[in-house]
Tab-separated table of C-alpha atoms in Angstrom:
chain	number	residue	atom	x	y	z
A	292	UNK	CA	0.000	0.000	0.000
A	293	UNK	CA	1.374	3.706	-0.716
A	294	UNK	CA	0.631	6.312	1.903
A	295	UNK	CA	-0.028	9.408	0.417
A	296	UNK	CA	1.261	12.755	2.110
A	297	UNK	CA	-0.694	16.169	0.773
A	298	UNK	CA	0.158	19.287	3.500
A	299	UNK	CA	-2.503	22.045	3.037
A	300	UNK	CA	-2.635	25.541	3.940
A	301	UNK	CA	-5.641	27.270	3.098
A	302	UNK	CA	-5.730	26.063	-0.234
A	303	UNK	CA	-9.183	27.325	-2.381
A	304	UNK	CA	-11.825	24.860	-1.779
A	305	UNK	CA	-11.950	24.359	-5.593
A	306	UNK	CA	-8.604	23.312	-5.814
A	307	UNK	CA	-8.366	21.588	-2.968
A	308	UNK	CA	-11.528	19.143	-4.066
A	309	UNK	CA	-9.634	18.911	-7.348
A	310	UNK	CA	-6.573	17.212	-5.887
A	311	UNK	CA	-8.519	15.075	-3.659
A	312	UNK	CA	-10.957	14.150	-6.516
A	313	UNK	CA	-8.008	12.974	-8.776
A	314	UNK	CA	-7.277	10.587	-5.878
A	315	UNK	CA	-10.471	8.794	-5.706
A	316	UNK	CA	-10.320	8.666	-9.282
A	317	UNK	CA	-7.577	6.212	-8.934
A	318	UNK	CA	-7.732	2.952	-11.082
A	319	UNK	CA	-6.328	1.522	-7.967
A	320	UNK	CA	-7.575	1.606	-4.139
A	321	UNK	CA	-4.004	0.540	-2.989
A	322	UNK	CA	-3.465	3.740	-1.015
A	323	UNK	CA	-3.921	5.509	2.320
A	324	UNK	CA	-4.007	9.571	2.321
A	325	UNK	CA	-2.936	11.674	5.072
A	326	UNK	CA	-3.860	15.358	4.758
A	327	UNK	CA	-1.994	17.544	7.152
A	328	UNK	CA	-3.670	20.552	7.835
A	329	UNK	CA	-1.247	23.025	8.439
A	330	UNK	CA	-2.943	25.470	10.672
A	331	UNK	CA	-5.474	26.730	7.478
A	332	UNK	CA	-8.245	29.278	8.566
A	333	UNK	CA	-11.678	27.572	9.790
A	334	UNK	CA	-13.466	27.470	5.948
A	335	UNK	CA	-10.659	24.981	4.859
A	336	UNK	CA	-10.137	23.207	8.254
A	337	UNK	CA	-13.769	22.030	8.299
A	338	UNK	CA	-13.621	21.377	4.298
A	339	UNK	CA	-11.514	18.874	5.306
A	340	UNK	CA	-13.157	17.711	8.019
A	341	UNK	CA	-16.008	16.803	5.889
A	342	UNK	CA	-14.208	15.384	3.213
A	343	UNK	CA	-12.837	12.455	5.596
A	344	UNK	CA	-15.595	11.875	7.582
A	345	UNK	CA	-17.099	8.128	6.665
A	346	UNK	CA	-13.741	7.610	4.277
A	347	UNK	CA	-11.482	4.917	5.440
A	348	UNK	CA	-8.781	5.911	3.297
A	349	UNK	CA	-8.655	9.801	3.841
A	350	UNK	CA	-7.159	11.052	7.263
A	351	UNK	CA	-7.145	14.321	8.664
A	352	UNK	CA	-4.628	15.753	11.270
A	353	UNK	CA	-4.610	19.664	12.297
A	354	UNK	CA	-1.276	21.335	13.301
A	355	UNK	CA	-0.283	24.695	14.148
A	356	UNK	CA	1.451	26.419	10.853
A	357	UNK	CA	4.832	25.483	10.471
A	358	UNK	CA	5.682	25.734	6.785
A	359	UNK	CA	5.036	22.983	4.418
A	360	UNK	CA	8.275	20.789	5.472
A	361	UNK	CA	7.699	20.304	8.849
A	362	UNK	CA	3.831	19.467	7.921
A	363	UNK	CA	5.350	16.773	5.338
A	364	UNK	CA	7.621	15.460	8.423
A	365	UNK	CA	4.638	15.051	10.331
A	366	UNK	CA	2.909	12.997	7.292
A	367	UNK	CA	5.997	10.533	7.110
A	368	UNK	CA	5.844	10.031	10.869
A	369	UNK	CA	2.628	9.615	11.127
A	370	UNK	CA	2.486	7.180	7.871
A	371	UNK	CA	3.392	3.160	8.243
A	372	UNK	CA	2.806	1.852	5.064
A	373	UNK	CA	5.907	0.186	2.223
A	374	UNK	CA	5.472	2.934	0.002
A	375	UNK	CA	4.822	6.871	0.388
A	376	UNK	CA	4.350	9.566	-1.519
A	377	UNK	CA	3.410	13.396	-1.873
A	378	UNK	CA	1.056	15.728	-3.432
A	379	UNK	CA	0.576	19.067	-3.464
A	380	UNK	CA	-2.701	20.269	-2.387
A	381	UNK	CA	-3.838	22.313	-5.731
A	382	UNK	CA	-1.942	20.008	-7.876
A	383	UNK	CA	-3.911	16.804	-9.329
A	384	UNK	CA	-2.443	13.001	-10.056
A	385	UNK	CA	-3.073	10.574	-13.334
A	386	UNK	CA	-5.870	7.988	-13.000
A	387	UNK	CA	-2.839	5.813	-13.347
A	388	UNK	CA	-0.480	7.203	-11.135
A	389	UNK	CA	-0.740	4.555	-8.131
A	390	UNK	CA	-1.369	1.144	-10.154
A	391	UNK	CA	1.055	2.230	-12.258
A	392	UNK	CA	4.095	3.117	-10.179
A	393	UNK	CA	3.518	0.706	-7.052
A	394	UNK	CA	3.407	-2.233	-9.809
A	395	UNK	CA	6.987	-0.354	-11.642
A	396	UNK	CA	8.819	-0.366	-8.493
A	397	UNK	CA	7.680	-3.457	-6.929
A	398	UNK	CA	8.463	-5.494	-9.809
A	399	UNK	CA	12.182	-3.935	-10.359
A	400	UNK	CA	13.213	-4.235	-6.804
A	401	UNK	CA	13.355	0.076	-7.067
A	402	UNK	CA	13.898	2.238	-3.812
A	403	UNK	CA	12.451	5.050	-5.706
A	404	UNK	CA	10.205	5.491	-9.246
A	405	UNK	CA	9.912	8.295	-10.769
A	406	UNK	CA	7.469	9.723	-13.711
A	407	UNK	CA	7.100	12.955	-15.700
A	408	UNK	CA	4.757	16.008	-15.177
A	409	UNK	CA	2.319	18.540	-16.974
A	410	UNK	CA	3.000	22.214	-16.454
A	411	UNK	CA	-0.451	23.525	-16.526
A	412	UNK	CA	-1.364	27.125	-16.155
A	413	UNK	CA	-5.070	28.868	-17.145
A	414	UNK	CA	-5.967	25.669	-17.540
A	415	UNK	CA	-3.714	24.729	-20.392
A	416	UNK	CA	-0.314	22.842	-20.583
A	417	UNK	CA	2.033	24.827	-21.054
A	418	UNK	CA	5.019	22.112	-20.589
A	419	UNK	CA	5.843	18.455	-20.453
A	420	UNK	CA	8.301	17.005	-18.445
A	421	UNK	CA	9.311	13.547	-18.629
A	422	UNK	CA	12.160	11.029	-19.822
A	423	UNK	CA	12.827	9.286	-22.985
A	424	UNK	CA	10.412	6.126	-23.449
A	425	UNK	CA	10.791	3.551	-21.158
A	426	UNK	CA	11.733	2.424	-17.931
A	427	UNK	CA	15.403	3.578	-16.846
A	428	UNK	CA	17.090	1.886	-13.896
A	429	UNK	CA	20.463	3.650	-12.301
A	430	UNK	CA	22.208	1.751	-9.418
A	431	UNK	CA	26.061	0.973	-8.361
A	432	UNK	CA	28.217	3.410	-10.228
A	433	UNK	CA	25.731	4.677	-13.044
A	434	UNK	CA	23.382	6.362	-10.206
A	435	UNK	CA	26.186	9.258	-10.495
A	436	UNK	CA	24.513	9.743	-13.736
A	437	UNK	CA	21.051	10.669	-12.116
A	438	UNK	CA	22.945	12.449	-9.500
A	439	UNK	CA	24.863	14.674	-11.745
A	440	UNK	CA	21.829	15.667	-13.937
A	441	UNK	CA	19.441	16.661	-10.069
A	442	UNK	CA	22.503	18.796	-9.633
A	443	UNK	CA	22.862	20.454	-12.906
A	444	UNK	CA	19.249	19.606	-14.169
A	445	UNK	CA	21.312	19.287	-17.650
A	446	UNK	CA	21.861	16.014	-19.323
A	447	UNK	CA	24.697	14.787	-21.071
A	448	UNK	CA	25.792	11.751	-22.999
A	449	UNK	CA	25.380	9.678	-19.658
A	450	UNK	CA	22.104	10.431	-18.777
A	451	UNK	CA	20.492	11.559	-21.650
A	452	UNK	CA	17.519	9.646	-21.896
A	453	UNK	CA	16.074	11.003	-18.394
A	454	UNK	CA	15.539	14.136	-20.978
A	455	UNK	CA	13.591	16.510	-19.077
A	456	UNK	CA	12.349	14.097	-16.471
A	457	UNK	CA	12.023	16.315	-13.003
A	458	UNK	CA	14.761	15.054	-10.643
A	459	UNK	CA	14.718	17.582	-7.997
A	460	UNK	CA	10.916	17.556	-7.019
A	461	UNK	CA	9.404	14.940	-4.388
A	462	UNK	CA	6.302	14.929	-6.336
A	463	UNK	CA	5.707	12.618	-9.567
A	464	UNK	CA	7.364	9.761	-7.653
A	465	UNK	CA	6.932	6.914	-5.046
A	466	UNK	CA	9.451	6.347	-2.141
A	467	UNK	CA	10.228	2.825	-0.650
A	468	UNK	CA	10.146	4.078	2.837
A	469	UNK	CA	12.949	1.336	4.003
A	470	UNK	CA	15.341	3.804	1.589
A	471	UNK	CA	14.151	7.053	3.453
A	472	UNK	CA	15.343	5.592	6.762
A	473	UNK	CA	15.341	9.001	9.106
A	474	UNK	CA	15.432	11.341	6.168
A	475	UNK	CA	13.337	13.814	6.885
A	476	UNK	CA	12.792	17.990	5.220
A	477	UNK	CA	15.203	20.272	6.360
A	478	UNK	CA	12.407	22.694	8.092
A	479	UNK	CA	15.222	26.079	8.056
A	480	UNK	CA	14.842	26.750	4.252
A	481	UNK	CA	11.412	28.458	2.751
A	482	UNK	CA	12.771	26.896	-0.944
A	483	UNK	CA	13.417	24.015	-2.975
A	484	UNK	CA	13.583	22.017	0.296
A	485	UNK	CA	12.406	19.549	-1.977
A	486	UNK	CA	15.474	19.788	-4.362
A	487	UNK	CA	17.593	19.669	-1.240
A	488	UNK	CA	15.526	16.619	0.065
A	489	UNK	CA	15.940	14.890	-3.110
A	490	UNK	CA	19.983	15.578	-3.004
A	491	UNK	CA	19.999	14.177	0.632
A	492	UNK	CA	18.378	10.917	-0.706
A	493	UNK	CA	21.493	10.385	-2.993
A	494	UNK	CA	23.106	9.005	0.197
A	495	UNK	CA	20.661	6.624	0.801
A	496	UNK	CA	19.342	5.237	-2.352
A	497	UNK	CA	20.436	2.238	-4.132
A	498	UNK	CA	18.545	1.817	-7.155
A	499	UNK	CA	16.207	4.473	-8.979
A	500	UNK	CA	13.632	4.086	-11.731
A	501	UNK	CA	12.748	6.910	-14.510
A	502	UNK	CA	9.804	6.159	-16.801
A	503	UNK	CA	8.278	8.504	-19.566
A	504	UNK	CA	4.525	7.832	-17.951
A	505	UNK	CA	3.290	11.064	-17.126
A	506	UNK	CA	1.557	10.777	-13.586
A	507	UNK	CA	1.734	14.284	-12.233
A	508	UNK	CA	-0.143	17.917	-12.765
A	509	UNK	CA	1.874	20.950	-11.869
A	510	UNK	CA	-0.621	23.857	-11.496
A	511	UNK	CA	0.491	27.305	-11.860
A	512	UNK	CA	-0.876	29.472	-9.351
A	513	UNK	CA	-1.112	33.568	-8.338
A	514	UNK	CA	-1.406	32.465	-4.598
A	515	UNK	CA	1.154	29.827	-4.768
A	516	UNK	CA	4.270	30.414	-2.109
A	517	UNK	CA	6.956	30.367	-4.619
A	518	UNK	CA	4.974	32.759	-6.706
A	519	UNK	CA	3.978	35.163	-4.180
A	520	UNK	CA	7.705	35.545	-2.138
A	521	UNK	CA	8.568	39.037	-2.200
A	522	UNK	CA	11.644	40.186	-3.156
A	523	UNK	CA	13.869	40.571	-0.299
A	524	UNK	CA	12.159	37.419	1.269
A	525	UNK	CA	13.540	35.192	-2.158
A	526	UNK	CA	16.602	36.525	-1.924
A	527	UNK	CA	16.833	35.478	1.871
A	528	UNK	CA	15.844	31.743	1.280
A	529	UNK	CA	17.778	31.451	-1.935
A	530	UNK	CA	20.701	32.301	0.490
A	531	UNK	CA	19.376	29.982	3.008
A	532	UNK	CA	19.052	27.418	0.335
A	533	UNK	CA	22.850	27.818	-0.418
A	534	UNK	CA	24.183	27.264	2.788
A	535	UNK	CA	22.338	24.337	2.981
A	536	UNK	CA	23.895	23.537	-0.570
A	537	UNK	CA	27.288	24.291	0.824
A	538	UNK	CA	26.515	22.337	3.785
């Protein structure tokens, strides 16, 4: 079973039902969801509320706000399950997305699989992301190869076929939770603590699978953190985000 980790803070009630319709939608039933509220106002806390009540595959836990890594920390503690995974709460997955990648990394012995994304803003896609077809397995000495193109995100005649695959992001992917061990978000940086996440893995992970399936939809959004950083506050966690680098 794949627990799946979505952290939520006061997400639009329209997005927020979009996410966890594309869920339910699933061709397969072979997951458990825990939604970590992350201190949202009272209109999305009992939206969610709601939403769980009578589902025994939806869970609900309310935190104070403490950013979106230490509500994803909470998610993998709280989780028990082989396999885990996370979504964005205004982002939505492929029908697909769990039959398709618990039966991909099961059957290849993976610690981590890991599929392409659509880039969707105004309702149109305006990008796809995603290897060359096929399934790509790095482990031993080739998993440089994967490691050198999360740190560059540029490919070369190495790893070439990941093509513009998303190796930095923690979404579009399932985990083995055995290679996570105590791994958990680094809560001092505001972002790409999933880039830096993913670059901490590299230490633990013995065997990685890329496939061209498209599983994932990135939404582009006004309210969005990443979006809506001021200036001087960017600057500040890019520097943050370097000394973790550095680090």
């Amino acid at each position: 079973m794949i627990d799946i980790i979505i952290p939520v803070y006061n997400t639009p009630t329209n997005d927020l039902e979009r996410c966890l319709q594309s869920i339910q939608n699933q061709t397969s039933s072979n997951y458990l969801v825990h939604i970590i509220d992350d201190g949202s106002n009272e209109e999305t806390k009992n939206y969610l509320d709601e939403f769980v009540a009578n589902k025994d595959n939806f869970t609900v836990t309310h935190i104070p706000n403490g950013g979106v890594s230490n509500a994803r920390n909470i998610g993998i503690d709280i989780s028990t399950n082989e396999y885990l995974a996370f979504v964005d709460a205004d982002d939505t997955v492929e029908r697909n997305f769990i039959e398709e990648s618990y039966k991909l990394i099961k059957d290849n012995n993976l610690d981590i699989v890991i599929g392409g994304y659509n880039e969707i803003k105004n309702n149109e896609i305006t990008k796809v992301r995603q290897s060359m077809p096929g399934l790509h397995i790095y482990e031993g000495e080739t998993i440089i190869n994967f490691f050198e193109k999360l740190l560059t995100s540029k490919t070369n005649e190495t790893n070439q076929e990941i093509g513009d695959c998303p190796t930095g992001r923690i979404y579009t992917r399932i985990f083995s939770r055995k290679s996570l061990g105590d791994l958990r978000f680094n809560k001092n940086i505001k972002m790409s603590e999933d880039t830096l996440f993913m670059i901490d893995y590299m230490d633990k992970v013995k065997r990685i699978g890329v496939t061209n399936s498209i599983w994932y939809n990135y939404y582009i959004n006004d309210y969005s953190i990443s979006n809506g950083t001021k200036k001087e506050k960017m600057i500040n966690n890019i520097q943050g985000f370097i000394e973790e680098i550095t680090k």
